Amino acid sequence: MELKIAVLPGDGIGPEISKVGVKVMKAICDKFGHKVSFEYAPVGAAAIDATGNPFPEETYEICKNSDAVLFSAVGDLRFDNNPDAKVRPEQGLLAMRKKLGLFANIRPIQTFPCAIDKSPLRKELVKDADFLCIRELTGGLYFGEKFESDDRAFDTCIYTREEIERILKVAYEYALRRRRHLTVVDKANVLASSRLWRKIAKEMATEYPDVVTDFMYVDNAAMKMIQEPRFFDVIVTENTFGDILTDEGSVISGSMGLLPSASIGESTPVFEPIHGSWPQAAGQDIANPLAQILSVAMLFDYFDLKDEAAAVRTAVNASMDNFVRTPDLQAECKECYGTQAVGDWITEYIASH
Ligand code: IPM
Ligand code: MG
């Protein structure tokens, strides 16, 4: 297969983990005889500095003309601490999602047996937790009408039937391929937009009789996720709820640095870690590259390259088993590895197995 990949390293720890993701991707393509090419483009604060625009038109064109995007992170302290900033790095990520029509964000939440002690939750509780959070990504509060003045501001949570139907369809398709249990997470006791979600989900549930559909308010789901994570198989939810619940989900895995995601929709799919740019750690070689590497596994899955995806995951598991880990995951008595050293170990493992 021939793969044309747009690489968007972005800000903070982004460039460091991006380097590792590209290396791992190259190693897999060499091993399995695929041709891969990479084209780099700026996004976020890096793009604002270069062009004034967090998602420049040239970056969009490069993404659009690629088979997939390998994205890392955006965000910069200069903007975080300035509420008056006219443009923000995060707008680059949102513009990318919107312009590429990436309405579904697939976020797998799992535990890794060898890192189970890293979760602050009890081992017997998180053991074998394995669910998908399907987050709607181009609607809701993030993209609804906004207003901001010195004494009044609002965001609008707006969803259309079409937007709800298409994300529910994605969720049902995933549920059919898994344990056939879909939980629709909303706040239908308060929000009109949630009531529309629930109404449409009830209609669609009849089309998927093999899937058990249940409904849960988001506050209750937040509690259930850490109380009984094994309850869940597939969660589908609107944009903001999905953002919050997946950060919470990382506590089950034990580190934000472990969770990858795939954003899919109408145009080029994007593969991105769920964590942010961690600007405080930039350039220190301490960030965990596994979320980025596991995003590469999701990329191979997307193209139905199952053996390639499995080879990435086997190498990641081997690195953890061998205590080749960054500080966020390392066991107390072991020495920590740097971002690049973990990447090099995994790359060598792929080449030699
Ligand atoms: C995420 C991030 C982004 C989001 C930020 C960086 C805009 O938190 O991908 O979860 O809120 O979607
Ligand atoms: Mg988030």
PDB file of C-alpha atoms in Angstrom, residues 1-3 23-36 296-297 299-301 303-315 346-353:
ATOM      1  CA  MET A   1       0.000   0.000   0.000  1.00  0.00           C
ATOM      2  CA  GLU A   2       1.074   3.589  -0.567  1.00  0.00           C
ATOM      3  CA  LEU A   3       0.354   6.061   2.207  1.00  0.00           C
ATOM      4  CA  LYS A  23       9.663   6.863  13.234  1.00  0.00           C
ATOM      5  CA  VAL A  24       7.320   4.097  14.328  1.00  0.00           C
ATOM      6  CA  MET A  25       5.217   4.512  11.233  1.00  0.00           C
ATOM      7  CA  LYS A  26       8.295   4.264   9.015  1.00  0.00           C
ATOM      8  CA  ALA A  27       9.467   1.143  10.848  1.00  0.00           C
ATOM      9  CA  ILE A  28       6.121  -0.607  10.315  1.00  0.00           C
ATOM     10  CA  CYS A  29       5.939   0.404   6.651  1.00  0.00           C
ATOM     11  CA  ASP A  30       9.492  -0.882   6.063  1.00  0.00           C
ATOM     12  CA  LYS A  31       8.680  -4.145   7.773  1.00  0.00           C
ATOM     13  CA  PHE A  32       5.444  -4.772   5.878  1.00  0.00           C
ATOM     14  CA  GLY A  33       6.573  -3.392   2.507  1.00  0.00           C
ATOM     15  CA  HIS A  34       4.401  -0.282   2.333  1.00  0.00           C
ATOM     16  CA  LYS A  35       5.478   2.974   0.761  1.00  0.00           C
ATOM     17  CA  VAL A  36       4.961   5.962   3.002  1.00  0.00           C
ATOM     18  CA  VAL A 296      -0.449   5.275  14.571  1.00  0.00           C
ATOM     19  CA  ALA A 297      -1.939   1.849  15.393  1.00  0.00           C
ATOM     20  CA  LEU A 299      -4.302   4.766  11.622  1.00  0.00           C
ATOM     21  CA  PHE A 300      -3.328   1.278  10.420  1.00  0.00           C
ATOM     22  CA  ASP A 301      -6.642  -0.089  11.728  1.00  0.00           C
ATOM     23  CA  PHE A 303      -6.880   1.237   6.490  1.00  0.00           C
ATOM     24  CA  ASP A 304      -7.685  -2.309   7.564  1.00  0.00           C
ATOM     25  CA  LEU A 305      -3.984  -3.094   8.044  1.00  0.00           C
ATOM     26  CA  LYS A 306      -4.652  -5.303  11.056  1.00  0.00           C
ATOM     27  CA  ASP A 307      -1.241  -6.996  11.297  1.00  0.00           C
ATOM     28  CA  GLU A 308       0.497  -3.635  11.127  1.00  0.00           C
ATOM     29  CA  ALA A 309      -1.720  -2.238  13.905  1.00  0.00           C
ATOM     30  CA  ALA A 310      -1.140  -5.353  15.999  1.00  0.00           C
ATOM     31  CA  ALA A 311       2.642  -5.058  15.523  1.00  0.00           C
ATOM     32  CA  VAL A 312       2.539  -1.494  16.900  1.00  0.00           C
ATOM     33  CA  ARG A 313       0.521  -2.575  19.936  1.00  0.00           C
ATOM     34  CA  THR A 314       2.735  -5.593  20.598  1.00  0.00           C
ATOM     35  CA  ALA A 315       5.810  -3.359  20.569  1.00  0.00           C
ATOM     36  CA  ILE A 346       9.917   0.478  20.146  1.00  0.00           C
ATOM     37  CA  THR A 347      11.235   1.136  16.624  1.00  0.00           C
ATOM     38  CA  GLU A 348      14.043  -1.369  17.132  1.00  0.00           C
ATOM     39  CA  TYR A 349      11.633  -3.896  18.580  1.00  0.00           C
ATOM     40  CA  ILE A 350       9.420  -3.595  15.481  1.00  0.00           C
ATOM     41  CA  ALA A 351      12.395  -3.993  13.144  1.00  0.00           C
ATOM     42  CA  SER A 352      13.740  -7.059  14.928  1.00  0.00           C
ATOM     43  CA  HIS A 353      10.520  -9.035  15.602  1.00  0.00           C
TER      44      HIS A 353
END
